[in-house]
PDB file of C-alpha atoms in Angstrom:
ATOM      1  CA  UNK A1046     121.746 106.854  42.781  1.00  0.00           C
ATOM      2  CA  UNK A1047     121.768 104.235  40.117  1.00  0.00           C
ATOM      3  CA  UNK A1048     120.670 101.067  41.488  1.00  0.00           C
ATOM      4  CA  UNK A1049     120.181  99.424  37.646  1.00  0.00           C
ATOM      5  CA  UNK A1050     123.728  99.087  35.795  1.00  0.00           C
ATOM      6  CA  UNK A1051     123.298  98.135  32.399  1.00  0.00           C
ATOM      7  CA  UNK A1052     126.194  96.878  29.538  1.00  0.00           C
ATOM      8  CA  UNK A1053     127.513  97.654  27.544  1.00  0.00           C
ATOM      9  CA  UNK A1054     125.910 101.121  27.254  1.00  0.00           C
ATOM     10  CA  UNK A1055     126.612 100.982  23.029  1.00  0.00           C
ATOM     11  CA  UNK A1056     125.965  97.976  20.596  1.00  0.00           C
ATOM     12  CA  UNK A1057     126.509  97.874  16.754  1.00  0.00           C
ATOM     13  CA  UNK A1058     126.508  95.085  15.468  1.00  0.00           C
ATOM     14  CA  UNK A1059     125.765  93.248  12.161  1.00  0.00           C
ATOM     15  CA  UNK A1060     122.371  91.242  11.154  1.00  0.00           C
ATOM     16  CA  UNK A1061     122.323  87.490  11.987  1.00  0.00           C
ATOM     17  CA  UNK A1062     125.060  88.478  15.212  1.00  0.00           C
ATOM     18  CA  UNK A1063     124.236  86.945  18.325  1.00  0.00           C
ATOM     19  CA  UNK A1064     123.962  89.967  21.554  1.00  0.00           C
ATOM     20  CA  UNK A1065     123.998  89.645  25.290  1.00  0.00           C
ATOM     21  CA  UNK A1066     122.788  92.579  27.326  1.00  0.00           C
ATOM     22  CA  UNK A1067     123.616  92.343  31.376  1.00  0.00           C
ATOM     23  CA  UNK A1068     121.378  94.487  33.910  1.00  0.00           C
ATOM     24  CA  UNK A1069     123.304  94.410  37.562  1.00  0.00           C
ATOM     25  CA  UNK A1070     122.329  95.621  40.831  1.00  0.00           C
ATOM     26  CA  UNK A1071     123.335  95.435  44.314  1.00  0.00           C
ATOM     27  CA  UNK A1072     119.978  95.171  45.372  1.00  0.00           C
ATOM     28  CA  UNK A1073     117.483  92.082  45.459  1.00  0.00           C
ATOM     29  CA  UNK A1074     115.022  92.458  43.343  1.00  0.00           C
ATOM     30  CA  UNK A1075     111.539  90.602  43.624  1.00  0.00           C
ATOM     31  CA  UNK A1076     110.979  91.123  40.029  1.00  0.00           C
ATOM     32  CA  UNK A1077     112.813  92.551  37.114  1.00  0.00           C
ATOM     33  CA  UNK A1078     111.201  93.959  33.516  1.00  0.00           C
ATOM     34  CA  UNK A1079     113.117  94.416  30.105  1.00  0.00           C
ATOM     35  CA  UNK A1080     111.386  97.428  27.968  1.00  0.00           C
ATOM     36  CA  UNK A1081     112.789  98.534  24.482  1.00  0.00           C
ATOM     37  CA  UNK A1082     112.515 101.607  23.009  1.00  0.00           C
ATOM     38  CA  UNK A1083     112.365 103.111  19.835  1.00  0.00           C
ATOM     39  CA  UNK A1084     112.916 106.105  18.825  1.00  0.00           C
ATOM     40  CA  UNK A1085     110.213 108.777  19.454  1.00  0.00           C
ATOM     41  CA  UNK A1086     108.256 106.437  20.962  1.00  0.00           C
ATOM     42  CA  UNK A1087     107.625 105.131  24.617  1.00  0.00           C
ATOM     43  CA  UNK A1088     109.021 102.130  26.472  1.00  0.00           C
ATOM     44  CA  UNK A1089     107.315  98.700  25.477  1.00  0.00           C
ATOM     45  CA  UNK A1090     107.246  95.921  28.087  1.00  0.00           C
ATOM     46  CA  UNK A1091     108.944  92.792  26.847  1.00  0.00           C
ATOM     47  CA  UNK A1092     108.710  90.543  29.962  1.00  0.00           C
ATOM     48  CA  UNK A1093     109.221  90.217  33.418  1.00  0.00           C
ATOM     49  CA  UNK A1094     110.892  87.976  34.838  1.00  0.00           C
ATOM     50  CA  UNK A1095     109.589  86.782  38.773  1.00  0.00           C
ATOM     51  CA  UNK A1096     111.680  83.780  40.360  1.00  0.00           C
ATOM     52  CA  UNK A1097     115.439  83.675  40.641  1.00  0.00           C
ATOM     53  CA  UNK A1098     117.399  81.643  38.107  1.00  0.00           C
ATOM     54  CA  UNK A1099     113.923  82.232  35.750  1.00  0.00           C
ATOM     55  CA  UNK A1100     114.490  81.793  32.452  1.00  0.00           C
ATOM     56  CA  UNK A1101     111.694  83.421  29.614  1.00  0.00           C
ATOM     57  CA  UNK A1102     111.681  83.651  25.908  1.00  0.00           C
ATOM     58  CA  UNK A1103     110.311  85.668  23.216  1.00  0.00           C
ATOM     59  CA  UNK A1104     111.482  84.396  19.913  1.00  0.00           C
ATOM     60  CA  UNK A1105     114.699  84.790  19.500  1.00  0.00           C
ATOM     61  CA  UNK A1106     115.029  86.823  22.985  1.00  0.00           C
ATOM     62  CA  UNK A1107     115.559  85.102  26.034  1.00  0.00           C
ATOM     63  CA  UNK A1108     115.739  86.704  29.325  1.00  0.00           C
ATOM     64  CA  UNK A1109     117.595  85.146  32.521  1.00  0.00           C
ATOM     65  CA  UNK A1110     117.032  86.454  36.420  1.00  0.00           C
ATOM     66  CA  UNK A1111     119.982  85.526  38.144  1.00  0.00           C
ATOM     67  CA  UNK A1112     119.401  83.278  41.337  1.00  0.00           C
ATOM     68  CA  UNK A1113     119.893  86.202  43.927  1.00  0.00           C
ATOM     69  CA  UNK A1114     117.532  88.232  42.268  1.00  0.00           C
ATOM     70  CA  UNK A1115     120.004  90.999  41.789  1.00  0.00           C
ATOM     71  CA  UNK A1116     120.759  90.461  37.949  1.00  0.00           C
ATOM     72  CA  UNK A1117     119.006  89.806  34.806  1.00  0.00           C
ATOM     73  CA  UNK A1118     120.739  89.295  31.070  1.00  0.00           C
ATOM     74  CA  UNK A1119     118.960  89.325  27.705  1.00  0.00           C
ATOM     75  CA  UNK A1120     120.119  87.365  25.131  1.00  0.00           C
ATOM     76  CA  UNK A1121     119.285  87.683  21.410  1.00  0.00           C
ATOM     77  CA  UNK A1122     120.050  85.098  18.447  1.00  0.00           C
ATOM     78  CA  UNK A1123     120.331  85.839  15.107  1.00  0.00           C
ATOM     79  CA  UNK A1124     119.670  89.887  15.294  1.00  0.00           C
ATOM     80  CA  UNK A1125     117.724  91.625  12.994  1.00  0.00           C
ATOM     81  CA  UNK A1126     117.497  95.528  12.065  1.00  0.00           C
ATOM     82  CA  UNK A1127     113.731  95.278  13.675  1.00  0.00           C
ATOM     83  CA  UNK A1128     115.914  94.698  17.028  1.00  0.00           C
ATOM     84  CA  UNK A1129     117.429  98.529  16.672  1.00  0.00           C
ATOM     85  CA  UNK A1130     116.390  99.788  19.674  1.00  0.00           C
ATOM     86  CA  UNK A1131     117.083 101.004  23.440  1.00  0.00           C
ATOM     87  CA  UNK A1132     116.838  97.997  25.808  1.00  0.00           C
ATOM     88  CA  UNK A1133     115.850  98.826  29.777  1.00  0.00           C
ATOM     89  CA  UNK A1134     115.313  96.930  32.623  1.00  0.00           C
ATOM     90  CA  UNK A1135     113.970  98.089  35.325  1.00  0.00           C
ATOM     91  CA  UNK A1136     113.076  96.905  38.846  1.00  0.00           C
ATOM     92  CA  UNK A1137     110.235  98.273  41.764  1.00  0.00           C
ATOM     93  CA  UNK A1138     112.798  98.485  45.102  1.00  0.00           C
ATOM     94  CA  UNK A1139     110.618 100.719  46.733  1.00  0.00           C
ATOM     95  CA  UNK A1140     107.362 101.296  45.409  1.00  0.00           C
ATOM     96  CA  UNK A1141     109.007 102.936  41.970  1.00  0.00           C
ATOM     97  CA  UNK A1142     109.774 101.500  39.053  1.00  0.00           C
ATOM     98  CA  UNK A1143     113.715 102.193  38.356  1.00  0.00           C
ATOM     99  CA  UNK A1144     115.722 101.994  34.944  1.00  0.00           C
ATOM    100  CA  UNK A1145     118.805 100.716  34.014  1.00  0.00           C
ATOM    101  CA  UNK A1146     121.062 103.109  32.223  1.00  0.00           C
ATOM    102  CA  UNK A1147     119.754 101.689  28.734  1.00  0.00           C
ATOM    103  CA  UNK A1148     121.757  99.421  26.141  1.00  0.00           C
ATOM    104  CA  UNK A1149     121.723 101.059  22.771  1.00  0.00           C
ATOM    105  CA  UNK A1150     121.521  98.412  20.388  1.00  0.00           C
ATOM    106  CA  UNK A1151     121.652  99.306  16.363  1.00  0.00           C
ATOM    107  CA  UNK A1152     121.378  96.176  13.694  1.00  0.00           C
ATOM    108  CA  UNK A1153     123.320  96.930  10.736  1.00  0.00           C
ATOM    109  CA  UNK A1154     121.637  94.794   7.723  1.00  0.00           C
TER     110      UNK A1154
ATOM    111  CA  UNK B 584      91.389 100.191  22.764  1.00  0.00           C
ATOM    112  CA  UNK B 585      93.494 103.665  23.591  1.00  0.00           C
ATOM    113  CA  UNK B 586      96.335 103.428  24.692  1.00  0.00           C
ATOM    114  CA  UNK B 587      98.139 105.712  26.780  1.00  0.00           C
ATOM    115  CA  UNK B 588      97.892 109.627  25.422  1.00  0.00           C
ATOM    116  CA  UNK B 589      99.664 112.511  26.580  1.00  0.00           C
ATOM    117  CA  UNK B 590      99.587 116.076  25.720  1.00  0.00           C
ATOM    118  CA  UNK B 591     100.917 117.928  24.298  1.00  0.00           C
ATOM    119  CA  UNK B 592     103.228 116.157  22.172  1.00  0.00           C
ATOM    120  CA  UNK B 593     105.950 118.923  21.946  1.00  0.00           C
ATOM    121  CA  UNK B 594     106.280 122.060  23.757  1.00  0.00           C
ATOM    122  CA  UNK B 595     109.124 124.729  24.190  1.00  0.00           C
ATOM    123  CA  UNK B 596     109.569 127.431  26.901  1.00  0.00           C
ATOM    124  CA  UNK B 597     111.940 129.310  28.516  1.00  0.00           C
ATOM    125  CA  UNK B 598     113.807 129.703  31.573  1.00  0.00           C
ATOM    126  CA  UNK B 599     111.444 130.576  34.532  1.00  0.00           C
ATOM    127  CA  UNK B 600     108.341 129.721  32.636  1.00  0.00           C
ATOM    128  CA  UNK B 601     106.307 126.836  34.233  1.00  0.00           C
ATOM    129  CA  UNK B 602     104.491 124.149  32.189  1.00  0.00           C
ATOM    130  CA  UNK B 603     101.461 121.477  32.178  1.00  0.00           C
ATOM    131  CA  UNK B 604     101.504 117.912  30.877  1.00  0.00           C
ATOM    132  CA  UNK B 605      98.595 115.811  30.417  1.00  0.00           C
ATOM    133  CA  UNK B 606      98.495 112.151  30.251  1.00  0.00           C
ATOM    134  CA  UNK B 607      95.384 110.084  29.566  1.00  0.00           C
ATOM    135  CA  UNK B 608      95.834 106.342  31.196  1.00  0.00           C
ATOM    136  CA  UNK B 609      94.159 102.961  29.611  1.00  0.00           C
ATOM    137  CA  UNK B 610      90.791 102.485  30.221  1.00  0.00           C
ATOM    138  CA  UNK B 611      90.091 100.786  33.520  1.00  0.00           C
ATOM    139  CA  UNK B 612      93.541 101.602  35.062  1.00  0.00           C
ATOM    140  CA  UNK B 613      94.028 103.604  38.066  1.00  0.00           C
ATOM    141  CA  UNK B 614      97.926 104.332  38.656  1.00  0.00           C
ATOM    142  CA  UNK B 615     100.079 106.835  36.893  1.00  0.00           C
ATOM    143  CA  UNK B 616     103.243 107.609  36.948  1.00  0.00           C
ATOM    144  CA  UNK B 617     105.605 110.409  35.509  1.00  0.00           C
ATOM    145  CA  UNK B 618     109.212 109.434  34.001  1.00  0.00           C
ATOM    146  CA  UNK B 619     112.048 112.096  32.961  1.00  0.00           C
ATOM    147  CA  UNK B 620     114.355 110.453  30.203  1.00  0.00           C
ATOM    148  CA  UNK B 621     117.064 112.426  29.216  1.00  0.00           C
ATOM    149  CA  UNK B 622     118.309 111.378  25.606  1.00  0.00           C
ATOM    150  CA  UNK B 623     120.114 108.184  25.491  1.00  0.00           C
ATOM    151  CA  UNK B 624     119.101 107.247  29.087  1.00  0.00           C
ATOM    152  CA  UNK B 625     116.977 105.056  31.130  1.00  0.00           C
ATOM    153  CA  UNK B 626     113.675 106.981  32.362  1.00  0.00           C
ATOM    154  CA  UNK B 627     114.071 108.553  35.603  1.00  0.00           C
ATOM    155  CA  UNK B 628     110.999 108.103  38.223  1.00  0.00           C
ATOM    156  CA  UNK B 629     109.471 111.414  39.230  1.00  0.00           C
ATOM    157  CA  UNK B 630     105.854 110.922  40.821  1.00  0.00           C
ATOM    158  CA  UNK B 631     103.631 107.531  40.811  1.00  0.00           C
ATOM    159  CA  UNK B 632      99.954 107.794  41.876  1.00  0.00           C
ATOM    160  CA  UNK B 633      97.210 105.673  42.395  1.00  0.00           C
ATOM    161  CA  UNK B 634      93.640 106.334  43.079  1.00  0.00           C
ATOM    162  CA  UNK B 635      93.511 109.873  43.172  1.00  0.00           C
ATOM    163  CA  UNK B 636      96.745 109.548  45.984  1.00  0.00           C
ATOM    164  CA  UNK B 637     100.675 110.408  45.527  1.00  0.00           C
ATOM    165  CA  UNK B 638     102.035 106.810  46.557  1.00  0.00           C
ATOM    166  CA  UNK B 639     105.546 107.516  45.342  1.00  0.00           C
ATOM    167  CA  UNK B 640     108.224 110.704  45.053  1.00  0.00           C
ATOM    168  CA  UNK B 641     111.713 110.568  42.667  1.00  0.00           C
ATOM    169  CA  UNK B 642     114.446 112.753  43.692  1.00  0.00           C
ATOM    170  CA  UNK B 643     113.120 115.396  42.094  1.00  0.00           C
ATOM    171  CA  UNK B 644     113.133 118.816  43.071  1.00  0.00           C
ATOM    172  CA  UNK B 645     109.570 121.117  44.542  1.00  0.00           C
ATOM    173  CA  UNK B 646     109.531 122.553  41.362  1.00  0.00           C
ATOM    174  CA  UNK B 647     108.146 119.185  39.935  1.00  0.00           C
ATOM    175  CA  UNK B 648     104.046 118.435  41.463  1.00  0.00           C
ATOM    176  CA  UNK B 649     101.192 116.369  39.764  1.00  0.00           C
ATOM    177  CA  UNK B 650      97.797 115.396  40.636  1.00  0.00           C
ATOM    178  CA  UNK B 651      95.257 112.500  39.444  1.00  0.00           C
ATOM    179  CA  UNK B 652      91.716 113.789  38.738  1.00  0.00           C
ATOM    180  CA  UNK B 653      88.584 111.245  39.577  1.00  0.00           C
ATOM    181  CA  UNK B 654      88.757 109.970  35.768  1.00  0.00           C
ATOM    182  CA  UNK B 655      92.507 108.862  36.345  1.00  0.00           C
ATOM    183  CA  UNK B 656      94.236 111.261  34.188  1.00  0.00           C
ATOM    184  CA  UNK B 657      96.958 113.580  35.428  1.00  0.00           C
ATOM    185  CA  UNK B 658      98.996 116.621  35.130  1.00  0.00           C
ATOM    186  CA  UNK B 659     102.811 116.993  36.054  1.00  0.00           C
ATOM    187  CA  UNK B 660     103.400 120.434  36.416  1.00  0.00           C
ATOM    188  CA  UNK B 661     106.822 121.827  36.573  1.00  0.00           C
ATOM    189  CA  UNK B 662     107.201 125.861  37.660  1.00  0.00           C
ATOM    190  CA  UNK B 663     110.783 128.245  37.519  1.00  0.00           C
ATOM    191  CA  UNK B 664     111.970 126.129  34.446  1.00  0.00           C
ATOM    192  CA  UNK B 665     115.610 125.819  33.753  1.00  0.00           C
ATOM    193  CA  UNK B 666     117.476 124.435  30.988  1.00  0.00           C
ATOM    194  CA  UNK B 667     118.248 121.493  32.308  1.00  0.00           C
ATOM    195  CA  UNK B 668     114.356 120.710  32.438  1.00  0.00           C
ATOM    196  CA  UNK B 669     114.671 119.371  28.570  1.00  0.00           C
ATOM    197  CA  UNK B 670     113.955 116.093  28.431  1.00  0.00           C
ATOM    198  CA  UNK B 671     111.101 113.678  27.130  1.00  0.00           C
ATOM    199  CA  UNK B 672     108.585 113.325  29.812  1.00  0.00           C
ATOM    200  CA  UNK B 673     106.797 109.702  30.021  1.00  0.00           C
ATOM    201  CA  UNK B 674     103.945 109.120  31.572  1.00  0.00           C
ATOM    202  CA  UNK B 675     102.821 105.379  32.317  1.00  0.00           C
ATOM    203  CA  UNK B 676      99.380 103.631  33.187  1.00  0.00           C
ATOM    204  CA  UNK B 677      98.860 100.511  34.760  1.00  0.00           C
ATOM    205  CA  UNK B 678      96.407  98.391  36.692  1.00  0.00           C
ATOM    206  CA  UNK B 679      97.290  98.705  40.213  1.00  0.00           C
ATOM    207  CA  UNK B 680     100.371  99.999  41.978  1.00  0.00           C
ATOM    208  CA  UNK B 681     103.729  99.601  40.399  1.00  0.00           C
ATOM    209  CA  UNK B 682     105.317  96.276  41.892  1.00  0.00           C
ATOM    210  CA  UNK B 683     105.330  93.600  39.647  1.00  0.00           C
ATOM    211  CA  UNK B 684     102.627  95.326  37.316  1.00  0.00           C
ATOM    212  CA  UNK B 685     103.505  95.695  33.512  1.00  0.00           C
ATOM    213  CA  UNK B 686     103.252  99.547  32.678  1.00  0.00           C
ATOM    214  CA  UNK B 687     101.990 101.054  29.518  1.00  0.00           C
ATOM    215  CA  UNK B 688     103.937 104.311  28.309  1.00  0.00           C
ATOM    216  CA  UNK B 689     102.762 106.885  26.132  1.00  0.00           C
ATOM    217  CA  UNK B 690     105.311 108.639  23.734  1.00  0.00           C
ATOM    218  CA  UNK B 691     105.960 111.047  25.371  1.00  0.00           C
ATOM    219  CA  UNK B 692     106.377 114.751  25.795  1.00  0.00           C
ATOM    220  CA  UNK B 693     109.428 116.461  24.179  1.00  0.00           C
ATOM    221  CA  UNK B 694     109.791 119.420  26.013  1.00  0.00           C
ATOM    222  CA  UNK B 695     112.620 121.876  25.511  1.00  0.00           C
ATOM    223  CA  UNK B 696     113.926 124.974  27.772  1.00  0.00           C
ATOM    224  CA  UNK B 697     115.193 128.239  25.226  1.00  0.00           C
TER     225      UNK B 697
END
């Protein structure tokens, strides 16, 4: 069972577009973490995100955890091909670290 | 500093073989855990274990063991393989237990079932 829904599950877009990624669950969460990967590569953690209605940015990402602990978005501004990339979050329910189902995002320049 | 290795880096078998993956963790940590990604998706969690002890099971089938050896690395060992067994495996270090700890992937383990 999924507990992670991510979406959309497919993103093209073109450079300088803004994106918003949403990661949903039924489930509270007591922390959530956003990982992108690249291709033939492994996941790299991008934050996590702690306290409900927490907002964190990176540059021109910025992450949300909803109040209830039970969703997260990311947001970027101004995408760049350097952005191309699978996006995960993932949350620890149970003493495992679970995945969303992955946005795949691809920056056209 | 190293980051997370694993071993080998590609690998291809066939049905009903069995297999061995290695993964080296970061210096100084002590929990690893094993991930099955399937192209296109999230990682799904197989085994997580800290100090030398299984602390956490995916729904994964018997087939699918690992240990962690008194230096920290470990082995995921999967036996009777079947096609459906090709994936990327992950393997990820990290301090302490999962919870809210940030965890370090290697690349990863292409392995693919003839």
């Amino acid at each position: 069972t999924q507990l992670l829904e991510q979406s959309p599950q497919f993103l093209s877009i073109q450079e300088g577009e803004n994106l918003t990624v949403y990661c949903n669950s039924s489930s509270v969460f007591s922390s959530l973490q956003w990982y992108r990967q690249e291709p033939g590569e492994g996941p790299v953690l991008l934050v996590t995100v702690v306290t409900g209605g927490e907002v964190k940015k990176l540059k021109r990402l910025t992450f949300q955890f909803g109040d209830a602990r039970k969703d997260s978005s990311l947001h970027i501004t101004a995408a760049q091909p350097g952005d191309t990339g699978l996006y995960l979050c993932a949350g620890d329910p149970t003493n495992k670290l679970i995945f969303g189902t992955g946005t795949l995002l691809a920056v056209q320049p | 500093d190293a980051g997370v290795t694993q071993s080998p880096t590609h690998l291809i078998k066939t049905r009903g073989q069995h297999v061995t993956l290695r993964c080296s963790p970061i210096s100084g940590h002590k929990s690893v855990s094993w991930y099955q990604q399937v192209l296109g998706q999230g990682p799904q969690f197989i085994f997580q274990y800290y100090e030398k002890e299984e602390r956490g099971r995916g729904n994964f089938p018997d087939r699918f063991s690992a240990r962690q050896f008194p230096n920290y690395s470990s082995e995921l060992n999967v036996n009777a393989l079947l096609l459906g067994d090709s994936a990327l495996y992950l393997c990820a270090s990290s301090l302490a237990g999962v919870g809210n700890q940030p965890q370090h992937f290697g690349d990863g383990t292409r392995l693919s079932i003839l």
